[in-house]
Coordinates of C-alpha atoms in Angstrom, one line a residue:
Chain A
M77 CA 11.2 -40.0 -11.9
Q78 CA 14.2 -40.8 -14.1
R79 CA 13.2 -38.5 -16.9
I80 CA 13.0 -35.6 -14.5
F81 CA 16.7 -36.0 -13.8
W82 CA 17.5 -36.5 -17.4
L83 CA 15.7 -33.4 -18.5
A84 CA 17.4 -31.3 -15.8
W85 CA 20.8 -32.9 -16.6
R86 CA 20.4 -32.2 -20.3
D87 CA 19.5 -28.6 -19.7
L88 CA 22.4 -28.2 -17.3
V89 CA 24.8 -29.7 -19.9
L90 CA 23.5 -27.4 -22.6
E91 CA 23.7 -24.4 -20.2
F92 CA 27.3 -25.1 -19.3
R93 CA 28.3 -25.7 -23.0
G94 CA 26.7 -22.5 -23.9
R95 CA 28.2 -20.6 -20.9
T96 CA 27.2 -17.2 -22.1
G97 CA 23.9 -17.2 -20.1
L98 CA 25.2 -18.2 -16.8
L99 CA 28.4 -16.2 -17.0
S100 CA 26.7 -13.0 -18.1
A101 CA 24.2 -13.5 -15.2
V102 CA 27.0 -13.8 -12.7
F103 CA 28.8 -10.8 -14.1
F104 CA 25.7 -8.8 -14.1
L105 CA 25.1 -9.6 -10.4
A106 CA 28.7 -8.8 -9.6
V107 CA 28.4 -5.4 -11.2
M108 CA 25.1 -4.9 -9.4
L109 CA 26.7 -5.7 -6.1
F110 CA 29.4 -3.1 -6.8
I111 CA 26.9 -0.4 -7.5
L112 CA 24.9 -1.3 -4.4
A113 CA 28.1 -1.3 -2.3
M114 CA 28.9 2.1 -3.6
A115 CA 25.4 3.4 -3.0
F116 CA 25.3 2.2 0.6
G117 CA 28.6 4.0 1.3
P118 CA 31.9 3.0 2.7
N119 CA 30.8 2.5 6.3
P120 CA 31.1 -1.2 7.1
Q121 CA 28.3 -0.9 9.6
D122 CA 25.8 0.2 7.0
L123 CA 27.1 -2.3 4.5
R124 CA 26.6 -5.2 7.0
K125 CA 23.1 -4.0 7.7
A126 CA 22.2 -4.0 4.0
A127 CA 23.9 -7.3 3.2
P128 CA 21.0 -9.7 3.7
G129 CA 18.6 -7.5 1.7
V130 CA 21.2 -7.1 -1.1
L131 CA 21.8 -10.8 -1.3
W132 CA 18.1 -11.7 -1.7
V133 CA 17.3 -8.9 -4.1
A134 CA 20.2 -9.9 -6.3
L135 CA 19.1 -13.5 -6.2
A136 CA 15.6 -12.4 -7.2
F137 CA 17.1 -10.5 -10.2
A138 CA 19.1 -13.6 -11.1
G139 CA 16.0 -15.7 -10.8
S140 CA 14.1 -13.5 -13.3
L141 CA 17.2 -13.3 -15.6
L142 CA 17.8 -17.0 -15.7
A143 CA 14.1 -18.0 -15.8
G144 CA 14.0 -17.5 -19.5
R145 CA 16.8 -20.1 -19.9
A146 CA 14.6 -23.0 -18.9
F147 CA 12.3 -22.8 -21.9
G148 CA 14.2 -20.5 -24.2
L149 CA 16.1 -23.2 -26.0
E150 CA 13.1 -25.5 -26.2
V151 CA 11.1 -22.8 -28.0
E152 CA 14.0 -21.8 -30.2
D153 CA 14.7 -25.3 -31.4
G154 CA 11.0 -26.3 -31.4
T155 CA 11.6 -29.2 -29.0
L156 CA 8.9 -28.2 -26.6
D157 CA 6.3 -30.1 -28.7
D158 CA 8.6 -33.2 -28.6
L159 CA 8.5 -33.0 -24.8
L160 CA 4.8 -32.7 -24.8
L161 CA 4.4 -35.7 -27.1
T162 CA 6.1 -38.1 -24.6
P163 CA 3.4 -40.3 -23.1
G164 CA 2.3 -40.0 -19.5
S165 CA 1.3 -36.9 -17.5
R166 CA 3.2 -33.7 -17.9
E167 CA 4.0 -32.8 -14.4
W168 CA 7.5 -34.2 -14.9
I169 CA 8.3 -31.5 -17.4
Y170 CA 7.7 -29.0 -14.6
F171 CA 9.7 -30.9 -12.1
G172 CA 12.6 -31.4 -14.6
K173 CA 12.7 -27.7 -15.4
L174 CA 12.3 -26.8 -11.7
L175 CA 15.3 -29.0 -10.9
F176 CA 17.4 -27.3 -13.6
Q177 CA 16.3 -23.8 -12.5
F178 CA 16.9 -24.7 -8.9
A179 CA 20.5 -25.9 -9.6
L180 CA 21.3 -22.8 -11.6
L181 CA 20.0 -20.6 -8.8
M182 CA 21.8 -22.5 -6.1
L183 CA 25.0 -22.1 -8.1
V184 CA 24.5 -18.4 -8.6
G185 CA 23.3 -18.0 -5.0
L186 CA 26.6 -19.6 -3.7
V187 CA 28.7 -17.2 -5.7
L188 CA 26.5 -14.3 -4.5
M189 CA 26.8 -15.4 -0.9
F190 CA 30.6 -15.3 -1.0
L191 CA 30.5 -12.0 -2.9
T192 CA 28.2 -10.4 -0.4
A193 CA 30.3 -11.9 2.4
G194 CA 33.3 -10.2 0.9
L195 CA 31.9 -6.9 -0.2
F196 CA 29.3 -6.3 2.5
Y197 CA 31.0 -7.9 5.5
L198 CA 28.3 -10.5 5.8
P199 CA 29.5 -12.9 8.6
L200 CA 29.3 -16.5 7.5
Q201 CA 30.0 -18.3 10.8
H202 CA 26.6 -20.1 10.6
W203 CA 27.2 -21.2 7.1
G204 CA 25.1 -24.3 7.5
W205 CA 22.0 -22.2 8.3
F206 CA 22.9 -19.8 5.5
M207 CA 23.0 -22.8 3.1
A208 CA 19.6 -23.9 4.4
A209 CA 18.1 -20.5 3.8
L210 CA 19.7 -20.4 0.3
L211 CA 18.3 -23.8 -0.5
L212 CA 14.8 -23.1 0.6
G213 CA 14.8 -19.6 -0.9
S214 CA 16.1 -20.7 -4.2
L215 CA 13.5 -23.4 -4.4
G216 CA 10.8 -20.8 -3.7
Y217 CA 12.1 -18.5 -6.4
A218 CA 12.6 -21.4 -8.8
A219 CA 9.1 -22.8 -8.3
I220 CA 7.4 -19.6 -9.4
S221 CA 9.8 -18.6 -12.1
T222 CA 9.7 -22.0 -13.7
F223 CA 5.9 -21.9 -13.8
Y224 CA 5.7 -18.5 -15.3
A225 CA 8.6 -19.1 -17.7
G226 CA 6.8 -22.2 -19.0
M227 CA 3.5 -20.3 -19.2
L228 CA 5.0 -17.4 -21.2
A229 CA 7.5 -19.5 -23.2
R230 CA 5.7 -19.0 -26.5
L231 CA 5.1 -15.3 -26.1
R232 CA 7.0 -12.3 -27.4
G233 CA 7.8 -9.8 -24.8
R234 CA 8.1 -12.3 -22.1
E235 CA 11.3 -10.7 -20.8
V236 CA 9.2 -7.8 -19.5
L237 CA 6.2 -9.8 -18.4
L238 CA 8.1 -12.3 -16.4
P239 CA 9.6 -10.0 -13.7
L240 CA 6.3 -8.1 -13.5
L241 CA 4.5 -11.3 -12.6
L242 CA 7.3 -12.8 -10.6
F243 CA 8.3 -10.1 -8.2
P244 CA 5.0 -9.6 -6.4
L245 CA 4.6 -13.3 -5.9
V246 CA 8.1 -13.9 -4.4
I247 CA 7.7 -11.2 -1.8
P248 CA 6.9 -13.7 1.0
V249 CA 10.0 -15.7 0.1
V250 CA 12.2 -12.5 0.1
L251 CA 10.6 -11.4 3.4
A252 CA 11.2 -14.7 5.2
A253 CA 14.7 -15.2 3.7
V254 CA 15.8 -11.7 4.5
R255 CA 14.4 -11.8 8.0
F256 CA 16.2 -15.1 8.6
T257 CA 19.5 -14.1 7.2
Q258 CA 19.3 -10.7 8.9
G259 CA 18.9 -12.4 12.3
L260 CA 21.8 -14.7 11.6
A261 CA 24.0 -11.8 10.6
Q262 CA 23.1 -9.9 13.8
G263 CA 23.9 -13.0 15.9
V264 CA 20.3 -13.7 17.0
P265 CA 20.1 -17.3 18.3
V266 CA 19.0 -19.6 15.5
A267 CA 16.1 -21.1 17.6
E268 CA 14.4 -17.7 17.6
L269 CA 14.7 -17.5 13.8
L270 CA 13.4 -20.9 12.9
D271 CA 9.8 -19.6 12.3
W272 CA 11.1 -17.8 9.2
L273 CA 12.7 -20.9 7.9
R274 CA 9.5 -22.9 8.6
L275 CA 7.5 -20.3 6.7
L276 CA 9.9 -20.7 3.7
L277 CA 9.4 -24.4 3.8
V278 CA 5.6 -24.1 3.9
F279 CA 5.8 -21.6 1.1
D280 CA 7.9 -23.9 -1.0
V281 CA 5.7 -26.9 -0.5
I282 CA 2.5 -25.0 -1.3
Y283 CA 4.0 -23.4 -4.4
V284 CA 5.7 -26.5 -5.8
T285 CA 2.5 -28.5 -5.4
V286 CA 0.1 -26.0 -6.9
C287 CA 2.5 -25.1 -9.7
A288 CA 2.9 -28.7 -10.6
M289 CA -0.8 -29.2 -10.6
V290 CA -1.7 -26.2 -12.8
F291 CA 1.4 -26.4 -15.1
P292 CA 0.1 -29.1 -17.4
Y293 CA -2.9 -26.9 -18.2
M294 CA -0.6 -24.1 -19.2
L295 CA 1.4 -26.0 -21.7
E296 CA -1.5 -27.5 -23.7
G297 CA -2.5 -26.1 -27.1
Chain B
M250 CA -24.8 -21.3 -31.1
Q251 CA -22.9 -18.1 -31.7
L252 CA -26.0 -16.4 -33.2
A253 CA -28.1 -17.4 -30.3
R254 CA -25.5 -16.2 -27.9
S255 CA -25.1 -12.9 -29.5
N256 CA -28.8 -12.3 -29.6
Q257 CA -29.0 -13.2 -26.0
T258 CA -26.3 -10.7 -25.0
N259 CA -27.7 -7.9 -27.2
R260 CA -29.8 -6.6 -24.3
L261 CA -28.7 -5.9 -20.8
D262 CA -30.5 -8.4 -18.6
G263 CA -32.9 -7.3 -15.9
L264 CA -30.9 -8.9 -13.1
T265 CA -27.8 -6.9 -13.8
L266 CA -29.7 -3.6 -14.0
G267 CA -31.6 -4.5 -10.9
L268 CA -28.4 -5.3 -9.0
L269 CA -26.8 -2.1 -10.1
A270 CA -29.9 0.0 -9.2
L271 CA -30.3 -1.7 -5.8
G272 CA -26.6 -1.4 -5.1
G273 CA -26.7 2.3 -6.0
V274 CA -29.7 3.1 -3.8
G275 CA -28.1 1.0 -1.0
A276 CA -24.9 2.9 -1.3
V277 CA -26.7 6.2 -1.0
V278 CA -28.7 5.0 2.0
G279 CA -25.5 3.6 3.5
L280 CA -23.8 6.9 2.9
V281 CA -26.5 8.9 4.7
M282 CA -26.5 6.4 7.6
A283 CA -22.8 6.6 7.8
L284 CA -22.7 10.4 7.8
S285 CA -25.4 10.5 10.5
A286 CA -23.6 7.9 12.7
P287 CA -22.2 9.2 15.9
P288 CA -18.5 10.1 15.8
D289 CA -16.1 7.6 17.1
Q290 CA -15.0 7.9 20.8
S291 CA -11.3 8.2 20.1
Q292 CA -11.1 9.1 16.4
G293 CA -14.1 11.4 16.0
F294 CA -15.5 12.0 12.5
V295 CA -12.4 10.6 10.8
A296 CA -13.6 7.1 11.7
R297 CA -16.6 7.5 9.3
I298 CA -14.3 6.7 6.4
F299 CA -14.5 3.1 7.5
H300 CA -18.0 2.9 6.2
V301 CA -16.4 3.1 2.7
H302 CA -13.0 1.6 3.6
V303 CA -14.1 -1.7 5.2
P304 CA -16.7 -2.7 2.5
T305 CA -14.3 -1.9 -0.3
A306 CA -11.5 -3.9 1.3
W307 CA -13.9 -6.9 1.8
M308 CA -14.8 -6.7 -1.9
A309 CA -11.2 -6.6 -2.8
Y310 CA -10.5 -9.8 -1.0
L311 CA -13.7 -11.3 -2.2
A312 CA -12.5 -10.5 -5.8
S313 CA -9.3 -12.5 -5.4
F314 CA -11.3 -15.6 -4.3
G315 CA -13.8 -15.0 -7.1
A316 CA -11.1 -14.8 -9.6
L317 CA -9.5 -18.0 -8.3
G318 CA -12.8 -19.9 -8.5
Y319 CA -13.6 -18.8 -12.1
S320 CA -10.0 -19.4 -13.2
V321 CA -10.1 -23.0 -11.9
A322 CA -13.5 -23.4 -13.5
Y323 CA -12.0 -22.2 -16.8
L324 CA -9.1 -24.6 -16.7
V325 CA -11.3 -27.5 -15.9
R326 CA -14.3 -26.8 -18.2
R327 CA -12.7 -24.6 -20.9
K328 CA -15.7 -22.3 -21.3
A329 CA -14.8 -18.8 -22.5
H330 CA -17.6 -17.5 -20.3
H331 CA -15.6 -18.5 -17.1
D332 CA -12.6 -16.7 -18.4
R333 CA -14.5 -13.5 -19.1
V334 CA -16.1 -13.5 -15.7
A335 CA -12.7 -14.0 -14.1
A336 CA -11.3 -11.1 -16.0
A337 CA -14.3 -9.0 -15.0
V338 CA -14.0 -9.9 -11.4
V339 CA -10.3 -8.9 -11.4
E340 CA -11.0 -5.6 -13.2
V341 CA -13.8 -4.6 -10.8
G342 CA -11.8 -5.9 -7.9
L343 CA -8.9 -3.7 -8.8
I344 CA -11.2 -0.6 -8.6
F345 CA -12.4 -1.6 -5.2
M346 CA -8.9 -2.5 -4.1
A347 CA -7.7 0.9 -5.2
L348 CA -10.5 2.6 -3.3
A349 CA -9.7 0.6 -0.2
L350 CA -6.0 1.5 -0.4
L351 CA -6.9 5.2 -1.1
T352 CA -9.4 5.5 1.7
G353 CA -7.0 3.7 4.1
M354 CA -4.3 6.2 3.2
L355 CA -6.6 9.1 3.7
W356 CA -7.5 7.8 7.1
A357 CA -4.0 6.9 8.1
R358 CA -2.7 10.4 7.5
P359 CA -4.6 12.1 10.4
T360 CA -4.6 9.1 12.6
W361 CA -1.1 7.6 12.2
G362 CA 0.5 10.7 10.9
V363 CA 1.7 9.0 7.7
Y364 CA 0.0 8.0 4.5
W365 CA 1.7 4.7 4.2
D366 CA 3.2 2.3 6.6
W367 CA 4.8 -1.1 5.9
E368 CA 2.4 -3.0 8.0
P369 CA 0.9 -6.5 7.3
R370 CA -2.5 -5.5 6.0
L371 CA -1.2 -2.7 3.8
T372 CA 1.7 -4.7 2.5
T373 CA -0.5 -7.7 1.6
T374 CA -3.0 -5.5 -0.1
A375 CA -0.3 -3.7 -2.0
I376 CA 1.1 -7.1 -3.1
L377 CA -2.4 -8.2 -4.2
F378 CA -2.8 -5.0 -6.1
A379 CA 0.5 -5.6 -7.9
I380 CA -0.4 -9.2 -8.8
Y381 CA -3.7 -8.2 -10.3
V382 CA -2.2 -5.3 -12.2
G383 CA 0.1 -8.0 -13.6
Y384 CA -3.0 -10.0 -14.5
V385 CA -4.5 -7.2 -16.5
V386 CA -1.1 -6.5 -18.2
V387 CA -0.8 -10.2 -19.2
R388 CA -4.3 -10.2 -20.7
G389 CA -3.4 -7.1 -22.7
A390 CA -0.2 -8.6 -24.0
I391 CA -1.6 -11.9 -25.4
E392 CA -3.6 -11.8 -28.6
D393 CA -4.7 -15.4 -28.9
P394 CA -7.9 -15.8 -26.8
E395 CA -7.2 -19.3 -25.6
L396 CA -3.6 -18.7 -24.7
R397 CA -4.6 -15.5 -23.0
A398 CA -7.3 -17.2 -20.9
K399 CA -4.9 -19.9 -19.8
A400 CA -2.1 -17.6 -18.8
A401 CA -4.5 -15.3 -17.0
A402 CA -6.0 -18.3 -15.1
G403 CA -2.5 -19.3 -14.1
V404 CA -1.7 -15.8 -12.7
A405 CA -5.0 -15.6 -10.9
I406 CA -4.6 -19.0 -9.2
L407 CA -1.0 -18.4 -8.1
G408 CA -2.0 -14.9 -7.0
A409 CA -4.9 -16.0 -4.8
I410 CA -2.7 -18.6 -3.1
N411 CA -0.3 -15.9 -2.3
V412 CA -2.8 -13.9 -0.3
P413 CA -3.1 -16.2 2.7
I414 CA 0.6 -17.0 2.6
S415 CA 1.7 -13.4 2.6
Y416 CA -0.9 -12.5 5.1
M417 CA 0.6 -15.1 7.5
S418 CA 4.1 -14.1 6.7
V419 CA 3.6 -10.5 7.6
K420 CA 1.4 -11.2 10.6
W421 CA 4.4 -11.9 12.7
W422 CA 5.9 -8.7 11.6
R423 CA 5.2 -5.6 13.6
S424 CA 1.6 -4.6 13.5
L425 CA 0.1 -1.1 13.7
H426 CA -3.2 -1.7 12.0
Q427 CA -6.1 -1.8 14.5
T428 CA -7.8 -5.1 15.2
Q429 CA -10.4 -6.1 12.6
S430 CA -13.9 -4.8 13.2
I431 CA -15.2 -8.4 12.9
D432 CA -12.7 -11.0 13.7
L433 CA -13.4 -13.9 11.4
T434 CA -11.5 -16.5 13.4
T435 CA -13.3 -15.8 16.7
G436 CA -16.6 -14.3 15.4
K437 CA -16.2 -11.5 17.9
I438 CA -17.6 -8.1 17.0
N439 CA -15.6 -5.2 18.2
V440 CA -17.8 -2.4 17.0
D441 CA -20.8 -0.6 18.5
A442 CA -24.1 -1.3 16.8
A443 CA -24.6 2.4 15.8
I444 CA -21.5 2.1 13.6
L445 CA -21.9 -1.6 12.7
I446 CA -25.4 -1.2 11.1
P447 CA -24.5 1.4 8.5
M448 CA -21.3 -0.5 7.8
L449 CA -23.3 -3.6 7.1
V450 CA -25.8 -1.7 4.9
N451 CA -22.8 -0.4 3.0
L452 CA -21.3 -3.9 2.8
A453 CA -24.6 -5.2 1.3
A454 CA -24.8 -2.3 -1.1
F455 CA -21.2 -2.7 -2.3
T456 CA -21.7 -6.4 -2.7
L457 CA -24.7 -5.8 -5.0
L458 CA -22.7 -3.2 -6.9
F459 CA -19.8 -5.5 -7.2
I460 CA -21.8 -8.4 -8.6
G461 CA -23.7 -6.0 -10.9
L462 CA -20.5 -4.4 -12.2
V463 CA -19.0 -7.8 -12.8
R464 CA -22.0 -9.0 -14.7
L465 CA -22.0 -5.8 -16.8
R466 CA -18.3 -6.1 -17.6
S467 CA -18.6 -9.8 -18.6
I468 CA -21.6 -9.0 -20.8
I469 CA -19.5 -6.3 -22.5
A470 CA -16.6 -8.8 -22.9
A471 CA -19.0 -11.4 -24.3
R472 CA -20.2 -8.9 -26.9
E473 CA -16.7 -8.0 -27.8
A474 CA -15.8 -11.6 -28.3
A475 CA -18.9 -12.2 -30.4
R476 CA -18.1 -9.2 -32.6
E477 CA -14.5 -10.4 -33.1
E478 CA -15.7 -13.8 -34.2
A479 CA -18.3 -12.4 -36.5

């Protein structure tokens, strides 16, 4: 349990010391939001309608952009084998990386949420529920992207393969998250929207469990 | 062992040929039966496309579970054979999936007035299609056979889990697709016997074809692997 946190903590420290990865991801997303805002036109009504979709699509891009970070350094420095040499089962590597990925996505997601609130007139009165959706949505993205990033870590050309594999799989997450946020933005009572949140939760639990179970097989050899 | 293996795979086995032949004959019989079936009450002759559409769609879903089974078997037992069968199942499944999507679209145009609609069944099948295209691309991108087999197994396992989840997730969406011909959850049959029987004949024929094609494809893959090693 403890090493999960240490692994995630170490990766986060390295990430913040390096800065370039996280900063460039945030700037990329900001530029993307600008382009989308221009594409959807100046009418506030249209922008508000597009806001939930924009938020989750941008986060999906962030997920695939940042997914390489989790294992990129390990492979560059050849430390992946050291991790594998530690005694005990290897699920903890997955959980550690998942925690790191999740923390990154939450951070970027928060920035994104405020950016879309500002640029797309996304109303944030129910910010607690928005946070819940962001939490569960990021976890869903992170569960899959961490798995695939680890699987493809040693490959050349993973930058192209990763989104290709990632995007079809996260569709249920995007769907549920977008539906939930859309309802919130339109002022639908939260009680009517809880099914979407429940779906997100189910999705997260299933994916985290299965990924953790299969992950050790992916790293061997 | 390698020598014995390669000798064994040097000839197409009788079972594969038999399956393919039986499936081919069955498909022709099914086609004749389907074309002579009475036209549907509300949809007329257009409904006959279901005799191809429903069996292919079934095969497509079957393929995703087959790929899941063989991928898990590969990860547990580490036999190259399982990996090859899983790959064959996906490749043949992709063809059936494409056929199912295509026939569905051809039917949708005169009936719904559009080729495509973002409706649960179509969306989940399209997602499935994208996942398995990813599977094939990953296999093509990795040289090392062991690494390739593991990565492919990972994709197949996650992909198959996604099917029920995304099916559930879009079920609460709006639905335009007509009710299933045979509802698996209640076992109720919503189709007249005159249409059901040719459909079942086609289903049996397509199943035989599917298994035969998978066997054929894995035999080819085994030979390729044997030649690479030689």
